[in-house]
Tab-separated table of C-alpha atoms in Angstrom:
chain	number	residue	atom	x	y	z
A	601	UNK	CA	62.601	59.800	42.123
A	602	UNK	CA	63.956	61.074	45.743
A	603	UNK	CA	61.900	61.687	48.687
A	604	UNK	CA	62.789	65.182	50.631
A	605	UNK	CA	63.281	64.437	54.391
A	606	UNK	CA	60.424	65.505	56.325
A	607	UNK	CA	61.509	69.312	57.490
A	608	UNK	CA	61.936	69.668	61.335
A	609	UNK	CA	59.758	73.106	61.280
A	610	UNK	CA	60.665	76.183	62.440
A	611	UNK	CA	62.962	76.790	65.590
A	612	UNK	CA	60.505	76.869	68.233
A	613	UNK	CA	58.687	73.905	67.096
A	614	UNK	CA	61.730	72.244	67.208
A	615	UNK	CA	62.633	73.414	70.761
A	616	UNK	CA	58.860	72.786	71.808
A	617	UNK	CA	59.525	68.771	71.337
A	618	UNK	CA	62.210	68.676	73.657
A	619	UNK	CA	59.500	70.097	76.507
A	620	UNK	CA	57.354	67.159	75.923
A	621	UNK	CA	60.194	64.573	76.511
A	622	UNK	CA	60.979	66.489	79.532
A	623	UNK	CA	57.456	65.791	81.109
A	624	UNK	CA	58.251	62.331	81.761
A	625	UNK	CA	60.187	61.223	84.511
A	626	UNK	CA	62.006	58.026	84.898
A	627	UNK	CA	60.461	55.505	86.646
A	628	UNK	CA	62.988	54.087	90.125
A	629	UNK	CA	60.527	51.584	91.468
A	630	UNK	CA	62.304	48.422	90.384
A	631	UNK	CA	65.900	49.566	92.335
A	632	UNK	CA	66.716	48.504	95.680
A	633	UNK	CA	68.938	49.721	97.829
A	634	UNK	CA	71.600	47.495	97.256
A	635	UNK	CA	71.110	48.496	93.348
A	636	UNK	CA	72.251	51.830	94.333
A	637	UNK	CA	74.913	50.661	96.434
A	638	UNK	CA	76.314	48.673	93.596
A	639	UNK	CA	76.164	51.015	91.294
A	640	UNK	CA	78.235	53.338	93.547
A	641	UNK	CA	80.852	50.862	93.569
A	642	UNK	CA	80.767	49.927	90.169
A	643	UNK	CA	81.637	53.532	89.694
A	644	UNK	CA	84.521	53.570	92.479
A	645	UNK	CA	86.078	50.488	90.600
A	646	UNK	CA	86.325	52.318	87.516
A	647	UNK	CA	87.636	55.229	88.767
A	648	UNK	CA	90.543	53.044	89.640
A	649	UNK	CA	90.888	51.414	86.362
A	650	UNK	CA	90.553	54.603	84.999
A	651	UNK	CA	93.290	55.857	87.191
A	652	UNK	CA	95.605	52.874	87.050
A	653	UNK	CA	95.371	53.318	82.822
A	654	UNK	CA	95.997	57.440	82.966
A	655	UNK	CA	98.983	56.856	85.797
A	656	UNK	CA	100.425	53.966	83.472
A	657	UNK	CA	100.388	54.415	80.439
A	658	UNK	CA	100.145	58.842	80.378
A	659	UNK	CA	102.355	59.460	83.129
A	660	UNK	CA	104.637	56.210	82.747
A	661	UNK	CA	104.648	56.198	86.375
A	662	UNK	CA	101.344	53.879	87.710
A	663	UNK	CA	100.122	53.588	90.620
A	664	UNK	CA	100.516	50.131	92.475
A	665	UNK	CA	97.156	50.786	94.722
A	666	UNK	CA	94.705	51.254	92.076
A	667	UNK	CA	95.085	47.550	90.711
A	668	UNK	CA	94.067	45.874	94.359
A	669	UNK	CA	91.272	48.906	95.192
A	670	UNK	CA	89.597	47.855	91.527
A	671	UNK	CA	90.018	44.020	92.188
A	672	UNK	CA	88.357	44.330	95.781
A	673	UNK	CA	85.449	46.532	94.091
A	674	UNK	CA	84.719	43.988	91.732
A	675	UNK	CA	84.281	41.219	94.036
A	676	UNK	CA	81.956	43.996	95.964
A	677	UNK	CA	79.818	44.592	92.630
A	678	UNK	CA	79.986	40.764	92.030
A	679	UNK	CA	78.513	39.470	94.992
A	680	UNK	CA	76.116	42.759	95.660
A	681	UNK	CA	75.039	42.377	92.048
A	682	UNK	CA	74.091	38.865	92.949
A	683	UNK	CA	71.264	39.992	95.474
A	684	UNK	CA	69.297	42.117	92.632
A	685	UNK	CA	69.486	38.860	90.789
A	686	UNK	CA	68.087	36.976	93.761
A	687	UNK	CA	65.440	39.801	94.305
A	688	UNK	CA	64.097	39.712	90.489
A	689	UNK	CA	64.620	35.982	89.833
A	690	UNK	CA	67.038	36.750	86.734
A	691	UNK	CA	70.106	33.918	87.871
A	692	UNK	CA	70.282	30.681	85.663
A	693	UNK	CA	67.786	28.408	85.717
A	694	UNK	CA	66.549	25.503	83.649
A	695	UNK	CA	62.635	26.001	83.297
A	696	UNK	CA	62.225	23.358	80.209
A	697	UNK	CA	61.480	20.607	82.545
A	698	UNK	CA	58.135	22.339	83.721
A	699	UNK	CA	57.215	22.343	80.216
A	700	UNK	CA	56.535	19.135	80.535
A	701	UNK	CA	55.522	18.460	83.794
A	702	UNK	CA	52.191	18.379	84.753
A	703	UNK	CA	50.760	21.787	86.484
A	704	UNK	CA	50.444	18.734	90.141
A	705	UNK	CA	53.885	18.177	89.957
A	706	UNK	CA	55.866	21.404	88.643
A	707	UNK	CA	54.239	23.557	91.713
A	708	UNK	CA	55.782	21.150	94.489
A	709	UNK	CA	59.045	21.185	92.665
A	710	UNK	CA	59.179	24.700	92.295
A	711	UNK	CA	58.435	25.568	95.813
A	712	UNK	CA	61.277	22.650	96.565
A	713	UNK	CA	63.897	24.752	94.430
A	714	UNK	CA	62.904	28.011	96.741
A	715	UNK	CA	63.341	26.289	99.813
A	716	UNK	CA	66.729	24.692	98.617
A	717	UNK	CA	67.973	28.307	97.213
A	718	UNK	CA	67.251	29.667	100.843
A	719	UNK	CA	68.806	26.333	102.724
A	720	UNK	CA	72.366	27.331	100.353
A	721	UNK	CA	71.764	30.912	101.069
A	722	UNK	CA	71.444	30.918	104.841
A	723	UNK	CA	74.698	28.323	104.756
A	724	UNK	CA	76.437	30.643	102.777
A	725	UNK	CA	75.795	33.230	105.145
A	726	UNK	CA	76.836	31.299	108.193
A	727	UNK	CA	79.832	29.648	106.474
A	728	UNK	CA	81.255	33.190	105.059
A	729	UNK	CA	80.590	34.548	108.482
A	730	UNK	CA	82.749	32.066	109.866
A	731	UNK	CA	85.586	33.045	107.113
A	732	UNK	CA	85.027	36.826	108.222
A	733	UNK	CA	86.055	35.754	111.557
A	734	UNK	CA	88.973	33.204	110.704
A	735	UNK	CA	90.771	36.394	108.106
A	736	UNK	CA	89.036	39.374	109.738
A	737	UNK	CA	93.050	41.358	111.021
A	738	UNK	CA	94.382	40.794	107.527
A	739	UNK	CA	95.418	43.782	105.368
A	740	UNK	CA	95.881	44.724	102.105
A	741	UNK	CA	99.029	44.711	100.298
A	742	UNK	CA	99.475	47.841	98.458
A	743	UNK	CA	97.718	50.014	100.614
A	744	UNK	CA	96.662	49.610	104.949
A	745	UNK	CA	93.731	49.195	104.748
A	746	UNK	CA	91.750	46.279	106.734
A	747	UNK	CA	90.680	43.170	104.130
A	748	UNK	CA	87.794	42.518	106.047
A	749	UNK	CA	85.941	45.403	104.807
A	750	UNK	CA	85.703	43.261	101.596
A	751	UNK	CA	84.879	40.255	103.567
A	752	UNK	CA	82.175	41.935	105.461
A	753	UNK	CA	80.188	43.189	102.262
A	754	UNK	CA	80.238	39.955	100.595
A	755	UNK	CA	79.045	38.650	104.024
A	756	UNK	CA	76.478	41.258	103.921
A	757	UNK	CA	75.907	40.416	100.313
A	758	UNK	CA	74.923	37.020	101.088
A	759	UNK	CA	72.839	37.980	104.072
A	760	UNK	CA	70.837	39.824	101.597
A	761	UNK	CA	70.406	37.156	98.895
A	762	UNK	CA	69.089	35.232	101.817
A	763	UNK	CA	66.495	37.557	102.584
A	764	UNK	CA	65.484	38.667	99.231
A	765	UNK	CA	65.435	34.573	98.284
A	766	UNK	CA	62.866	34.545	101.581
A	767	UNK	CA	61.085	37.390	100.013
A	768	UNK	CA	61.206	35.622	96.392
A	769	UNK	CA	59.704	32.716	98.164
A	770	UNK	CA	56.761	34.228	100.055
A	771	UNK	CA	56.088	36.157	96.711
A	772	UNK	CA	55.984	32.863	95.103
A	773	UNK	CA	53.555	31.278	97.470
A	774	UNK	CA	51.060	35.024	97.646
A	775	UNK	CA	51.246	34.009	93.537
A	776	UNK	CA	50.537	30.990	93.430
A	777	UNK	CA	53.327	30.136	90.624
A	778	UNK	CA	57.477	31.134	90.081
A	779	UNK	CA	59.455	31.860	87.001
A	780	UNK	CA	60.200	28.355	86.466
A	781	UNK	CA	56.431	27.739	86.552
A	782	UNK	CA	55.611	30.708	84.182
A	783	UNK	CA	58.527	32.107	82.630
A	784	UNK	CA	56.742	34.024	80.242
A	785	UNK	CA	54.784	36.324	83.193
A	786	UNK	CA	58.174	37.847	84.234
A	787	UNK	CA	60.267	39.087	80.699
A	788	UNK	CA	60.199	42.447	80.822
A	789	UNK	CA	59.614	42.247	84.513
A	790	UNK	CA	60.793	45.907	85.786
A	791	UNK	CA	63.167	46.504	83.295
Protein backbone atom coordinates (compact mmCIF):
# COMPACT_ATOMS: atom_id res chain seq x y z
CA UNK A 1 0.00 0.00 0.00
CA UNK A 2 1.26 3.73 -1.04
CA UNK A 3 1.63 6.56 1.23
CA UNK A 4 0.11 10.07 -0.24
CA UNK A 5 2.79 12.83 0.11
CA UNK A 6 2.02 15.06 2.85
CA UNK A 7 -0.09 18.08 0.98
CA UNK A 8 1.73 21.51 1.11
CA UNK A 9 -1.73 23.33 2.24
CA UNK A 10 -3.31 25.95 0.74
CA UNK A 11 -1.46 28.92 -1.09
CA UNK A 12 -0.95 31.21 1.65
CA UNK A 13 0.26 28.67 3.99
CA UNK A 14 2.61 27.85 1.58
CA UNK A 15 3.78 31.47 0.99
CA UNK A 16 3.62 32.04 4.91
CA UNK A 17 6.80 29.48 5.29
CA UNK A 18 8.91 31.37 3.15
CA UNK A 19 8.38 34.56 5.80
CA UNK A 20 9.75 32.50 8.54
CA UNK A 21 13.01 31.59 6.64
CA UNK A 22 13.27 35.16 5.87
CA UNK A 23 13.52 36.14 9.66
CA UNK A 24 16.87 34.83 9.95
CA UNK A 25 19.78 36.53 8.87
CA UNK A 26 23.10 35.13 8.07
CA UNK A 27 25.52 35.26 10.51
CA UNK A 28 29.23 37.42 9.07
CA UNK A 29 31.14 37.22 12.30
CA UNK A 30 33.68 34.60 11.29
CA UNK A 31 34.90 36.83 7.89
CA UNK A 32 37.72 39.08 7.96
CA UNK A 33 38.55 41.53 5.87
CA UNK A 34 40.88 39.83 3.86
CA UNK A 35 37.92 37.07 3.41
CA UNK A 36 36.12 39.69 1.59
CA UNK A 37 38.98 40.81 -0.28
CA UNK A 38 39.56 37.34 -1.53
CA UNK A 39 36.46 36.66 -2.40
CA UNK A 40 36.41 39.79 -4.63
CA UNK A 41 39.23 38.46 -6.44
CA UNK A 42 38.21 35.09 -6.66
CA UNK A 43 35.37 36.62 -8.54
CA UNK A 44 37.67 38.97 -10.83
CA UNK A 45 39.67 35.72 -11.78
CA UNK A 46 36.71 34.10 -13.02
CA UNK A 47 35.44 36.71 -14.84
CA UNK A 48 38.55 36.25 -16.86
CA UNK A 49 38.28 32.60 -17.29
CA UNK A 50 34.93 33.17 -18.06
CA UNK A 51 35.92 35.67 -20.63
CA UNK A 52 38.96 33.93 -22.04
CA UNK A 53 36.37 30.61 -22.64
CA UNK A 54 33.35 32.94 -24.32
CA UNK A 55 36.21 34.99 -26.53
CA UNK A 56 37.79 31.47 -27.50
CA UNK A 57 35.87 29.15 -28.09
CA UNK A 58 32.22 31.48 -29.06
CA UNK A 59 33.84 34.11 -30.88
CA UNK A 60 36.96 32.03 -32.22
CA UNK A 61 38.83 35.08 -31.63
CA UNK A 62 40.32 34.99 -27.65
CA UNK A 63 41.65 37.30 -25.94
CA UNK A 64 45.48 37.00 -25.07
CA UNK A 65 45.05 39.27 -21.69
CA UNK A 66 42.54 37.31 -19.93
CA UNK A 67 44.92 34.17 -19.51
CA UNK A 68 47.81 36.35 -17.49
CA UNK A 69 44.92 38.70 -15.52
CA UNK A 70 43.36 35.06 -14.25
CA UNK A 71 46.89 33.55 -13.50
CA UNK A 72 47.96 36.76 -11.42
CA UNK A 73 44.41 36.54 -9.54
CA UNK A 74 45.01 33.19 -8.54
CA UNK A 75 48.26 33.65 -7.00
CA UNK A 76 46.29 36.78 -5.23
CA UNK A 77 43.43 34.31 -3.91
CA UNK A 78 46.24 31.74 -3.13
CA UNK A 79 48.32 33.56 -0.90
CA UNK A 80 45.27 35.91 0.60
CA UNK A 81 43.39 32.66 1.13
CA UNK A 82 46.36 31.54 3.13
CA UNK A 83 45.85 34.30 5.92
CA UNK A 84 42.08 33.06 6.74
CA UNK A 85 43.80 29.75 7.14
CA UNK A 86 46.38 31.26 9.47
CA UNK A 87 43.56 33.25 11.30
CA UNK A 88 41.26 30.00 11.97
CA UNK A 89 44.07 27.43 12.38
CA UNK A 90 42.63 25.22 9.37
CA UNK A 91 46.45 24.63 7.41
CA UNK A 92 47.96 21.03 7.76
CA UNK A 93 49.01 19.87 10.75
CA UNK A 94 49.88 16.58 12.37
CA UNK A 95 48.07 16.58 15.89
CA UNK A 96 48.47 12.55 16.49
CA UNK A 97 51.63 13.05 18.32
CA UNK A 98 49.78 15.00 21.22
CA UNK A 99 47.70 12.05 21.52
CA UNK A 100 50.21 10.60 23.08
CA UNK A 101 52.09 13.00 24.76
CA UNK A 102 51.59 13.79 28.10
CA UNK A 103 49.30 17.09 28.82
CA UNK A 104 53.51 18.53 30.55
CA UNK A 105 54.95 18.05 27.40
CA UNK A 106 52.33 18.66 24.43
CA UNK A 107 51.66 22.42 25.90
CA UNK A 108 55.49 23.46 25.54
CA UNK A 109 55.57 21.92 22.14
CA UNK A 110 52.61 23.49 21.00
CA UNK A 111 53.48 26.93 22.05
CA UNK A 112 57.10 25.98 20.27
CA UNK A 113 55.16 25.29 16.86
CA UNK A 114 53.42 28.99 17.30
CA UNK A 115 56.51 30.66 17.86
CA UNK A 116 58.24 28.76 14.88
CA UNK A 117 55.03 29.51 12.49
CA UNK A 118 55.57 33.31 13.40
CA UNK A 119 59.69 33.10 13.14
CA UNK A 120 58.81 31.61 9.10
CA UNK A 121 56.12 34.14 8.82
CA UNK A 122 57.95 37.32 9.74
CA UNK A 123 61.01 35.83 7.35
CA UNK A 124 58.69 35.40 4.74
CA UNK A 125 57.63 38.79 5.04
CA UNK A 126 61.07 40.32 5.08
CA UNK A 127 62.45 37.96 2.40
CA UNK A 128 59.35 38.66 -0.14
CA UNK A 129 59.81 42.28 0.68
CA UNK A 130 63.18 42.10 -0.46
CA UNK A 131 61.89 40.28 -3.87
CA UNK A 132 59.26 43.25 -4.19
CA UNK A 133 62.15 45.48 -4.32
CA UNK A 134 64.67 43.37 -6.54
CA UNK A 135 61.37 42.88 -9.54
CA UNK A 136 59.27 45.87 -8.43
CA UNK A 137 59.61 47.99 -12.56
CA UNK A 138 58.70 44.73 -14.25
CA UNK A 139 55.54 44.50 -16.39
CA UNK A 140 53.26 42.25 -17.62
CA UNK A 141 53.34 40.70 -20.90
CA UNK A 142 50.04 40.82 -22.48
CA UNK A 143 48.85 43.82 -21.05
CA UNK A 144 51.06 47.27 -19.22
CA UNK A 145 50.36 46.90 -16.36
CA UNK A 146 53.08 47.02 -13.37
CA UNK A 147 53.89 43.16 -11.94
CA UNK A 148 54.48 44.45 -8.71
CA UNK A 149 50.95 44.97 -7.94
CA UNK A 150 50.94 41.11 -7.66
CA UNK A 151 54.09 41.17 -5.74
CA UNK A 152 52.86 43.69 -3.32
CA UNK A 153 49.60 41.68 -2.30
CA UNK A 154 51.34 38.53 -1.74
CA UNK A 155 53.76 40.73 0.31
CA UNK A 156 50.81 42.06 2.02
CA UNK A 157 49.46 38.57 2.19
CA UNK A 158 52.26 37.41 4.17
CA UNK A 159 52.35 40.46 6.38
CA UNK A 160 48.98 39.38 7.37
CA UNK A 161 49.59 35.67 8.06
CA UNK A 162 52.21 37.11 10.31
CA UNK A 163 49.92 39.02 12.27
CA UNK A 164 47.00 36.80 12.37
CA UNK A 165 49.77 33.80 13.37
CA UNK A 166 50.67 36.59 16.36
CA UNK A 167 47.03 36.80 17.02
CA UNK A 168 46.63 32.80 16.79
CA UNK A 169 49.38 32.74 19.29
CA UNK A 170 48.20 35.17 21.99
CA UNK A 171 44.74 33.39 21.55
CA UNK A 172 46.52 30.27 22.28
CA UNK A 173 48.22 31.43 25.40
CA UNK A 174 44.53 33.61 26.78
CA UNK A 175 43.30 29.60 26.21
CA UNK A 176 45.43 27.89 27.68
CA UNK A 177 45.56 25.04 24.80
CA UNK A 178 45.80 25.09 20.51
CA UNK A 179 44.27 22.87 17.93
CA UNK A 180 47.04 20.53 18.08
CA UNK A 181 46.38 20.30 21.84
CA UNK A 182 42.53 19.90 21.42
CA UNK A 183 41.55 19.32 18.02
CA UNK A 184 38.23 18.35 18.80
CA UNK A 185 37.28 22.09 20.52
CA UNK A 186 37.67 23.76 17.07
CA UNK A 187 35.53 21.43 14.16
CA UNK A 188 32.89 23.34 13.34
CA UNK A 189 34.75 26.35 14.55
CA UNK A 190 32.85 29.38 12.65
CA UNK A 191 31.86 27.58 9.83
Amino acid sequence: MQQKPPSPGTAEELAHAFEDDAAAVADLSPYAVEDWLTQAVFWGMAICVFLQFFTRYVLNNSLAWTEEIAINCLVVVVFLGAVMCVRRSRHIQVDVLYHYLPKGAARPLALLVDIVRIAFFAYATLLFWRYVGIVHAERMVTIDLPRSIVFYAVFAAFALMLLRAVQVFVQNLKRGYSVLERPELFDGMGD
